[in-house]
Amino acid sequence: MSITMPPAGPAVTPDAEPTRKKTRAAQAKENLTSPWATAAAIIIALLWTIPTVALFMTALVPGSRYRTDAWWTVLLDGDLTFSNFGYVLFRSFGDNSTAPPLLGNVMNSIVVTVPAVVFPVVLGLMAAYAFAWIPFKGSNFLFVMIFALQVVPLQLALIPLLRILGPENVGVAGQFPGVWIAHTIFAMPLAVFLLHNFVAQIPSDILEAARVDGASHTQTFFRIIIPLSLPAVASLAIFQFLWVWNDLLVSAVFGGNKTYPLTYPISNLAGAYGEFAYLVPSAAFISMIIPLIVFFALQRYFVRGLLAGSTKG
Amino acid sequence: MHDSTERKATQMKRITKVQFAAVGVSGLLLAGCSSTEEPAAPSTTPGGGNVAAGCEDYATYGTFQGDAVELYGSIVGVEAEQLQQSVAKFSECTGIDVTYNGTDQFETEINIRVDGGNAPDLAIIPQPGLLQKVVGTGAVVAAPASVEANVDKFWSVDWKNYGTVGSTFYAAPLMASVKGWIWYSPTEFAANGYEVPTTWQGMLDLTAQMAANGGTGPNYKPWAIGFESGTATGWAGTDWIEDILLRQQGPEAYDRWVAGDLDFTSPEVKQAFEEFGKIALNPDYVNGGFGDPASIVTTSFQEAGLSILEGSASLHHQASFYEAQWPEGTNVAPDGDVWAFLTPPINEGDPVSVTGGGEFVAAFNDNPATVALQTFMSSDTWANERVSLGGVISANKGLDPNNASSPIGKASIEILQGADTVFRFDGSDLMPSAVGASQFWTSMNDYVSGTSLDTVLSDIENSWP
Amino acid sequence: MTSTEVPLSVNRGLQMAGLDAQFWSTQGSNLLLAAIAILAFLVVVSLIMFGADLVRGAIRDKVQLVVLISPVLLLLAIGLIWPAIDTIWLSFNDVVEQPDPVTGIYTTVTQFVGLDNYVFAFSDPTTLRSVINTFVWMVLVPALSTGIGLAYAVFIDRAKGEKILKSLVFMPMAISFVGASVIWGAIMYDYNQVGNQTGTINAVLDLLGFNPVNFLVDSPWNTFYLIVILVWIQTGFAMVIISAAIKGVPVEMNEAASLDGANPWQRFWSITVPSIRPTLVVVLTTITIASLKVYDIVRTLTQGRNGTDIVANKMYVFGFVEGREPLGAALAVILFLFVIPIVIYNVRSLNKVKETR
């Protein structure tokens, strides 16, 4: 191949790294010296954390006091207990039940989520590249249409799609592939929109150079678009991950007994009469853990920045 | 969209309104259970293994090889297990493999499964209104003769009618619940010389007396009322109106009201609201332990009655399932910590009228194995088997009330089986959902929050499609 | 299931009763299925793309273009476009279900009613109120989340413990909308008319000697309190994206401005904001659309009582609770209309970017 473009990011910003580091450090100092900024940041961080902390503390309130007492009252009495977490994970519906532990649903959530993130991200990136860099008739119209589809309420699309995926047609409803396909479709508008906006900001000289060298669209996509849009892909991936992870509706409709994710038993957890409502905070807290792990894992992509993207205004 | 709670709460409302159950009070249940003198009980002891042979009761259903039947319903958790257990013997004797799949999003999912061509064999439908909708899709088959024969034998005409759509009988009733209980503390009644009222007016007089006497707890008011129930907030109020209207106007007027022929704006319905208002809008009468009438909407239906235990209230109107809400160790008995009387009739000597709920079993095919299970579930054998497992009751006349797992359950069965009992299904469950699952609830909230009665009534009437 | 010792319920209906070998083999095969699916997907996509690369001549670009965009268009056509068209059509109709007197089976009659459903939407006072409230949501949620997210991203940029500070604000994103509503409704906003306050905020107000607030009831501020919940969730989104963009701003530009004597405030407005403008537009757009669509918060906490209703909730109630699908469809179309200005704005800035290339 005659492509001369370097394959990865660093070379795109050939400015010397060392000087950048130095100036960054200098600037950091300047930022930190503004006490107002620091104070404001701390206040925002506190305000944003309080509800989560309150959730955690409420998760520690034993069932017998859940309805009547606030967590700080229970805390002062020294009555807080971690046993709710144990109930949720291993006993699922409180005592005297053989209902399965949530662990199976955690696993299902993973099996549902990972492909449902990969598929739309890959397909979305392909389309985003086409809309951003390949001029063709109707390009604008199609893009605007996809953009506008973001507002189509999901509920309206459920039954028509189920008919297509159902036993009379494709026959994957009630199984993992059915859930993956449904999630992929519903993720498409946002995926194309977000990725398009980042892909479009890749400096045009890079792509033009590739074209001049005779690179085809396929080659450009693999050699330039994929490496340069990794940060954008990472951001989309995390949001799609959160969306799928917290989804109940799509999984309930397109999934079945063997595929139900974590959200499903959690919604049943309170019990028919709300008798296990005290377990909901602990279950909700547990369901937050894996998304946060994923966030930490992908965070370095955010920190690395969106490279050339976003800078050309 | 994350509408789990939405569905959940609607479903919860349905479930709470429909089933008599006492999930989670196993101690209580077992106590009630063990006192039964019935000799055949061991066959249903959970986990204790089945007595071999003993398939005599199941001989009529035939034997099958490798047939499987999927039973689908809104029952989840402990009750789902008990349900599965109640057909275990049947499964063993007939060779039919019965799988029960429960979901708390039944109303949505049954439509989706039917539309998607993936209907179960049998569905346990939690109320007649939904039965009508599911039948409307054309996917349900009429009940086989064997089921109809059982229903004619074991259920009242009222119940059979609720399983009938158009003029075709589709679905046999399954379990039942009795609503309109008024919970109170026998201890407190004895201490203050209160008597259980026998007429509506008697109850209003008692309320006035209680308000004058006061109570021992903080913020005492005679009544504790709670409407809050997530997205279904307000349903507890519709139960009040249904109970009053059935007693004031009789079953014929009630049926016309439910069918939409008696307007919400009619004097009859207005009168029922006004009776309710005499209690609920009086700041001297409500809301024990929670404040004034404005707090009704924000007090959860589970929590409200607990004021009785704290001495902050004396009376709480709620279905029999409320038994499950009392904290562990509460003695639920005619002479215990709490007990309940049925909402009294308007006049002394009026026939016993109750509102309630129940499930219906509809079939989506007439395979022999499906028919066998359907027939079994409409039999007295099933009713006794299931009720013995605890938590629920049935209106099946072949059911021995002593099999009920709790005193209130036994009392409920006896009421349902009473020869003169007028039974009417929870009205809001039968109305179109734009009314019964939406505006009726909303307007009950408005009413107790101070909106004028005429506005409340015309709002509901206008929502009727 | 031949054993008579084990109650059948343990083995049926409720899947798996414990973490036995069967459990792990099921999980293992599920994970394997997911892995194979991803692998197969990537292989197929690559094969098709490289296959298209083998095409020679002028047609090659066209073939590759089709390969790039057709999967998305195909999926959208069956999954969203068709339902959207169906919805628009439905909004001009009325649907009546007539049960057969004998069998009870419905005959569905669809009747064209023109703009009736729209007339209803704008004449029914509660629906009109929901339209107005939706507008308030649509303005406040993006403005506040983006504003706070931007400020926070700037404040913590390159600060010590940046990662931790980021994840604190990001955390609410990891909770579902319903979960967040439960936290705020039951733990933060809880209000008791009498007795001790068990809601966190009211307890604090009580402690400081203020009167407790009935957050979800007191109109019109209750709408604002509901908006706070969505802002709490969405700020993390805004902050993460904006922070990444800020890190992409070339340091040299800042340095140059610094040498020119610009203070941090001036540099923020003259360099940072213009540099990340495209990102701000993306963030604002995405959050605006979310604020139009998210009905879970209102649904869970107030069901639209006390003047808090929004179009998304109303649509849900009409279409999925009350069975009045045509009305629900009309509200869905009204939501579409709300988005049109945003679409136009985005298309314009998109074209600008293309022109300046």
Short mmCIF file of N, CA and C in Angstrom, two decimals, chain B residues 321-419:
data_model
loop_
_atom_site.label_atom_id
_atom_site.label_comp_id
_atom_site.label_asym_id
_atom_site.label_seq_id
_atom_site.Cartn_x
_atom_site.Cartn_y
_atom_site.Cartn_z
N PHE B 321 -54.88 -8.13 52.02
CA PHE B 321 -53.43 -8.33 51.90
C PHE B 321 -52.66 -7.49 52.91
N TYR B 322 -53.34 -6.50 53.49
CA TYR B 322 -52.62 -5.61 54.41
C TYR B 322 -52.08 -6.39 55.60
N GLU B 323 -52.62 -7.58 55.82
CA GLU B 323 -52.11 -8.44 56.87
C GLU B 323 -50.60 -8.59 56.79
N ALA B 324 -50.09 -8.62 55.55
CA ALA B 324 -48.65 -8.82 55.36
C ALA B 324 -47.83 -7.61 55.77
N GLN B 325 -48.49 -6.46 55.93
CA GLN B 325 -47.74 -5.24 56.24
C GLN B 325 -47.40 -5.11 57.73
N TRP B 326 -48.15 -5.80 58.57
CA TRP B 326 -47.87 -5.64 60.00
C TRP B 326 -46.51 -6.19 60.31
N PRO B 327 -45.76 -5.50 61.15
CA PRO B 327 -44.40 -5.96 61.44
C PRO B 327 -44.42 -7.34 62.11
N GLU B 328 -43.30 -8.02 62.01
CA GLU B 328 -43.20 -9.34 62.62
C GLU B 328 -43.57 -9.25 64.09
N GLY B 329 -44.30 -10.25 64.55
CA GLY B 329 -44.66 -10.28 65.96
C GLY B 329 -45.99 -9.64 66.26
N THR B 330 -46.60 -8.99 65.26
CA THR B 330 -47.92 -8.41 65.50
C THR B 330 -48.95 -9.55 65.52
N ASN B 331 -49.78 -9.54 66.53
CA ASN B 331 -50.78 -10.60 66.63
C ASN B 331 -52.05 -10.18 65.88
N VAL B 332 -52.26 -10.83 64.72
CA VAL B 332 -53.45 -10.52 63.92
C VAL B 332 -54.54 -11.52 64.29
N ALA B 333 -55.47 -11.10 65.11
CA ALA B 333 -56.52 -12.00 65.59
C ALA B 333 -57.67 -11.18 66.15
N PRO B 334 -58.86 -11.80 66.23
CA PRO B 334 -60.03 -11.05 66.72
C PRO B 334 -59.79 -10.43 68.10
N ASP B 335 -58.88 -11.01 68.89
CA ASP B 335 -58.60 -10.41 70.19
C ASP B 335 -57.13 -9.99 70.29
N GLY B 336 -56.50 -9.80 69.14
CA GLY B 336 -55.06 -9.53 69.16
C GLY B 336 -54.73 -8.04 69.05
N ASP B 337 -53.54 -7.76 68.49
CA ASP B 337 -53.09 -6.37 68.32
C ASP B 337 -53.91 -5.68 67.24
N VAL B 338 -54.12 -6.39 66.15
CA VAL B 338 -54.93 -5.82 65.07
C VAL B 338 -55.86 -6.89 64.52
N TRP B 339 -56.96 -6.43 64.02
CA TRP B 339 -57.94 -7.30 63.39
C TRP B 339 -58.73 -6.40 62.45
N ALA B 340 -59.68 -6.96 61.70
CA ALA B 340 -60.38 -6.14 60.73
C ALA B 340 -61.86 -6.51 60.69
N PHE B 341 -62.66 -5.50 60.43
CA PHE B 341 -64.07 -5.77 60.13
C PHE B 341 -64.36 -5.28 58.73
N LEU B 342 -65.39 -5.87 58.12
CA LEU B 342 -65.73 -5.48 56.76
C LEU B 342 -66.42 -4.12 56.79
N THR B 343 -66.16 -3.27 55.79
CA THR B 343 -66.84 -1.97 55.72
C THR B 343 -68.34 -2.22 55.93
N PRO B 344 -68.94 -1.57 56.93
CA PRO B 344 -70.31 -1.92 57.29
C PRO B 344 -71.32 -1.52 56.21
N PRO B 345 -72.46 -2.20 56.18
CA PRO B 345 -73.52 -1.83 55.23
C PRO B 345 -74.15 -0.50 55.64
N ILE B 346 -74.92 0.08 54.72
CA ILE B 346 -75.56 1.35 55.02
C ILE B 346 -76.65 1.14 56.08
N ASN B 347 -77.48 0.13 55.86
CA ASN B 347 -78.53 -0.17 56.83
C ASN B 347 -78.30 -1.52 57.45
N GLU B 348 -78.69 -1.62 58.68
CA GLU B 348 -78.65 -2.90 59.37
C GLU B 348 -79.45 -3.91 58.53
N GLY B 349 -78.89 -5.11 58.32
CA GLY B 349 -79.66 -6.14 57.63
C GLY B 349 -79.52 -6.13 56.12
N ASP B 350 -78.82 -5.16 55.56
CA ASP B 350 -78.52 -5.22 54.12
C ASP B 350 -77.72 -6.50 53.84
N PRO B 351 -77.87 -7.06 52.63
CA PRO B 351 -77.08 -8.26 52.32
C PRO B 351 -75.58 -7.96 52.37
N VAL B 352 -74.81 -9.01 52.69
CA VAL B 352 -73.35 -8.81 52.74
C VAL B 352 -72.85 -8.52 51.33
N SER B 353 -72.27 -7.35 51.14
CA SER B 353 -71.73 -6.98 49.83
C SER B 353 -70.24 -6.76 49.97
N VAL B 354 -69.49 -7.40 49.11
CA VAL B 354 -68.04 -7.16 49.15
C VAL B 354 -67.50 -6.90 47.76
N THR B 355 -66.47 -6.09 47.74
CA THR B 355 -65.70 -5.93 46.51
C THR B 355 -64.44 -6.76 46.68
N GLY B 356 -63.86 -7.11 45.56
CA GLY B 356 -62.65 -7.91 45.65
C GLY B 356 -62.01 -8.08 44.30
N GLY B 357 -61.10 -9.03 44.25
CA GLY B 357 -60.41 -9.26 43.00
C GLY B 357 -60.14 -10.74 42.80
N GLY B 358 -59.50 -11.09 41.73
CA GLY B 358 -59.19 -12.47 41.47
C GLY B 358 -58.50 -12.63 40.13
N GLU B 359 -57.91 -13.81 39.90
CA GLU B 359 -57.26 -14.07 38.62
C GLU B 359 -58.09 -15.03 37.80
N PHE B 360 -57.80 -15.05 36.51
CA PHE B 360 -58.50 -15.94 35.60
C PHE B 360 -57.48 -16.64 34.71
N VAL B 361 -57.76 -17.92 34.43
CA VAL B 361 -56.81 -18.70 33.64
C VAL B 361 -57.34 -18.84 32.21
N ALA B 362 -56.64 -18.24 31.27
CA ALA B 362 -57.07 -18.29 29.88
C ALA B 362 -56.10 -19.16 29.09
N ALA B 363 -56.63 -19.90 28.11
CA ALA B 363 -55.80 -20.80 27.31
C ALA B 363 -55.63 -20.24 25.91
N PHE B 364 -54.43 -20.44 25.35
CA PHE B 364 -54.16 -19.96 24.00
C PHE B 364 -54.15 -21.10 22.98
N ASN B 365 -54.40 -22.33 23.46
CA ASN B 365 -54.58 -23.46 22.54
C ASN B 365 -55.39 -24.52 23.26
N ASP B 366 -55.82 -25.54 22.54
CA ASP B 366 -56.60 -26.60 23.19
C ASP B 366 -55.90 -27.95 23.09
N ASN B 367 -54.57 -27.91 23.18
CA ASN B 367 -53.83 -29.17 23.27
C ASN B 367 -54.33 -29.95 24.49
N PRO B 368 -54.35 -31.29 24.40
CA PRO B 368 -54.84 -32.08 25.54
C PRO B 368 -54.12 -31.75 26.84
N ALA B 369 -52.82 -31.55 26.78
CA ALA B 369 -52.08 -31.28 28.02
C ALA B 369 -52.49 -29.93 28.59
N THR B 370 -52.70 -28.93 27.73
CA THR B 370 -53.15 -27.62 28.19
C THR B 370 -54.51 -27.75 28.85
N VAL B 371 -55.42 -28.47 28.19
CA VAL B 371 -56.76 -28.65 28.73
C VAL B 371 -56.69 -29.35 30.08
N ALA B 372 -55.82 -30.35 30.19
CA ALA B 372 -55.72 -31.09 31.45
C ALA B 372 -55.32 -30.15 32.59
N LEU B 373 -54.30 -29.32 32.35
CA LEU B 373 -53.85 -28.42 33.41
C LEU B 373 -54.91 -27.37 33.73
N GLN B 374 -55.54 -26.88 32.68
CA GLN B 374 -56.57 -25.86 32.84
C GLN B 374 -57.73 -26.43 33.69
N THR B 375 -58.09 -27.66 33.39
CA THR B 375 -59.17 -28.31 34.13
C THR B 375 -58.76 -28.50 35.59
N PHE B 376 -57.53 -28.95 35.77
CA PHE B 376 -57.05 -29.16 37.13
C PHE B 376 -57.09 -27.86 37.93
N MET B 377 -56.67 -26.78 37.32
CA MET B 377 -56.60 -25.52 38.06
C MET B 377 -57.98 -24.96 38.37
N SER B 378 -59.01 -25.47 37.71
CA SER B 378 -60.35 -25.00 38.04
C SER B 378 -61.04 -25.93 39.04
N SER B 379 -60.31 -26.96 39.50
CA SER B 379 -60.93 -27.95 40.38
C SER B 379 -60.79 -27.58 41.85
N ASP B 380 -61.56 -28.24 42.69
CA ASP B 380 -61.42 -28.03 44.13
C ASP B 380 -60.11 -28.62 44.64
N THR B 381 -59.61 -29.66 43.95
CA THR B 381 -58.34 -30.25 44.37
C THR B 381 -57.24 -29.19 44.35
N TRP B 382 -57.17 -28.47 43.23
CA TRP B 382 -56.13 -27.45 43.13
C TRP B 382 -56.33 -26.37 44.20
N ALA B 383 -57.58 -25.91 44.35
CA ALA B 383 -57.83 -24.82 45.29
C ALA B 383 -57.37 -25.21 46.68
N ASN B 384 -57.69 -26.43 47.12
CA ASN B 384 -57.27 -26.85 48.45
C ASN B 384 -55.75 -26.98 48.54
N GLU B 385 -55.19 -27.55 47.48
CA GLU B 385 -53.74 -27.73 47.44
C GLU B 385 -53.02 -26.38 47.56
N ARG B 386 -53.47 -25.41 46.76
CA ARG B 386 -52.79 -24.13 46.72
C ARG B 386 -53.01 -23.33 48.01
N VAL B 387 -54.25 -23.30 48.48
CA VAL B 387 -54.54 -22.50 49.67
C VAL B 387 -53.79 -23.06 50.88
N SER B 388 -53.63 -24.39 50.90
CA SER B 388 -52.90 -25.00 52.01
C SER B 388 -51.44 -24.55 52.05
N LEU B 389 -50.91 -24.19 50.92
CA LEU B 389 -49.51 -23.75 50.88
C LEU B 389 -49.35 -22.37 51.50
N GLY B 390 -50.45 -21.65 51.69
CA GLY B 390 -50.39 -20.38 52.41
C GLY B 390 -50.43 -19.17 51.53
N GLY B 391 -50.85 -18.07 52.17
CA GLY B 391 -50.76 -16.77 51.51
C GLY B 391 -51.94 -16.35 50.69
N VAL B 392 -52.73 -17.28 50.15
CA VAL B 392 -53.81 -16.86 49.25
C VAL B 392 -55.11 -17.55 49.63
N ILE B 393 -56.21 -17.07 49.04
CA ILE B 393 -57.49 -17.74 49.18
C ILE B 393 -58.14 -17.84 47.82
N SER B 394 -59.26 -18.53 47.76
CA SER B 394 -59.98 -18.68 46.51
C SER B 394 -61.47 -18.67 46.83
N ALA B 395 -62.26 -18.36 45.81
CA ALA B 395 -63.71 -18.36 46.00
C ALA B 395 -64.31 -19.71 45.61
N ASN B 396 -63.46 -20.69 45.35
CA ASN B 396 -63.91 -22.02 44.99
C ASN B 396 -64.74 -22.61 46.13
N LYS B 397 -65.96 -23.05 45.81
CA LYS B 397 -66.84 -23.55 46.87
C LYS B 397 -66.40 -24.88 47.43
N GLY B 398 -65.53 -25.57 46.68
CA GLY B 398 -65.02 -26.84 47.18
C GLY B 398 -63.87 -26.67 48.15
N LEU B 399 -63.53 -25.43 48.42
CA LEU B 399 -62.38 -25.15 49.28
C LEU B 399 -62.79 -25.21 50.75
N ASP B 400 -61.97 -25.88 51.53
CA ASP B 400 -62.21 -25.94 52.97
C ASP B 400 -61.58 -24.71 53.63
N PRO B 401 -62.41 -23.84 54.24
CA PRO B 401 -61.87 -22.61 54.82
C PRO B 401 -60.76 -22.87 55.82
N ASN B 402 -60.79 -24.06 56.44
CA ASN B 402 -59.75 -24.35 57.43
C ASN B 402 -58.37 -24.48 56.81
N ASN B 403 -58.32 -24.63 55.50
CA ASN B 403 -57.02 -24.70 54.84
C ASN B 403 -56.34 -23.34 54.75
N ALA B 404 -57.09 -22.29 55.00
CA ALA B 404 -56.50 -20.96 54.90
C ALA B 404 -55.39 -20.82 55.92
N SER B 405 -54.39 -20.08 55.57
CA SER B 405 -53.21 -20.02 56.41
C SER B 405 -53.31 -18.95 57.50
N SER B 406 -54.37 -18.15 57.50
CA SER B 406 -54.46 -17.13 58.53
C SER B 406 -55.93 -16.91 58.86
N PRO B 407 -56.18 -16.37 60.05
CA PRO B 407 -57.58 -16.14 60.44
C PRO B 407 -58.31 -15.21 59.47
N ILE B 408 -57.62 -14.19 59.00
CA ILE B 408 -58.31 -13.25 58.11
C ILE B 408 -58.59 -13.93 56.77
N GLY B 409 -57.72 -14.86 56.39
CA GLY B 409 -57.95 -15.62 55.17
C GLY B 409 -59.17 -16.50 55.32
N LYS B 410 -59.27 -17.14 56.45
CA LYS B 410 -60.41 -18.01 56.70
C LYS B 410 -61.71 -17.20 56.68
N ALA B 411 -61.67 -16.06 57.34
CA ALA B 411 -62.85 -15.19 57.36
C ALA B 411 -63.22 -14.77 55.94
N SER B 412 -62.20 -14.47 55.13
CA SER B 412 -62.46 -14.04 53.75
C SER B 412 -63.10 -15.15 52.94
N ILE B 413 -62.59 -16.39 53.10
CA ILE B 413 -63.16 -17.51 52.34
C ILE B 413 -64.62 -17.70 52.73
N GLU B 414 -64.89 -17.61 54.02
CA GLU B 414 -66.27 -17.80 54.46
C GLU B 414 -67.19 -16.75 53.87
N ILE B 415 -66.72 -15.52 53.80
CA ILE B 415 -67.53 -14.46 53.18
C ILE B 415 -67.77 -14.78 51.71
N LEU B 416 -66.70 -15.17 51.00
CA LEU B 416 -66.83 -15.45 49.57
C LEU B 416 -67.77 -16.62 49.31
N GLN B 417 -67.75 -17.60 50.21
CA GLN B 417 -68.58 -18.79 49.99
C GLN B 417 -70.01 -18.60 50.48
N GLY B 418 -70.26 -17.53 51.23
CA GLY B 418 -71.60 -17.29 51.78
C GLY B 418 -72.65 -17.29 50.67
N ALA B 419 -73.76 -17.98 50.93
CA ALA B 419 -74.78 -18.15 49.89
C ALA B 419 -75.37 -16.81 49.46
#
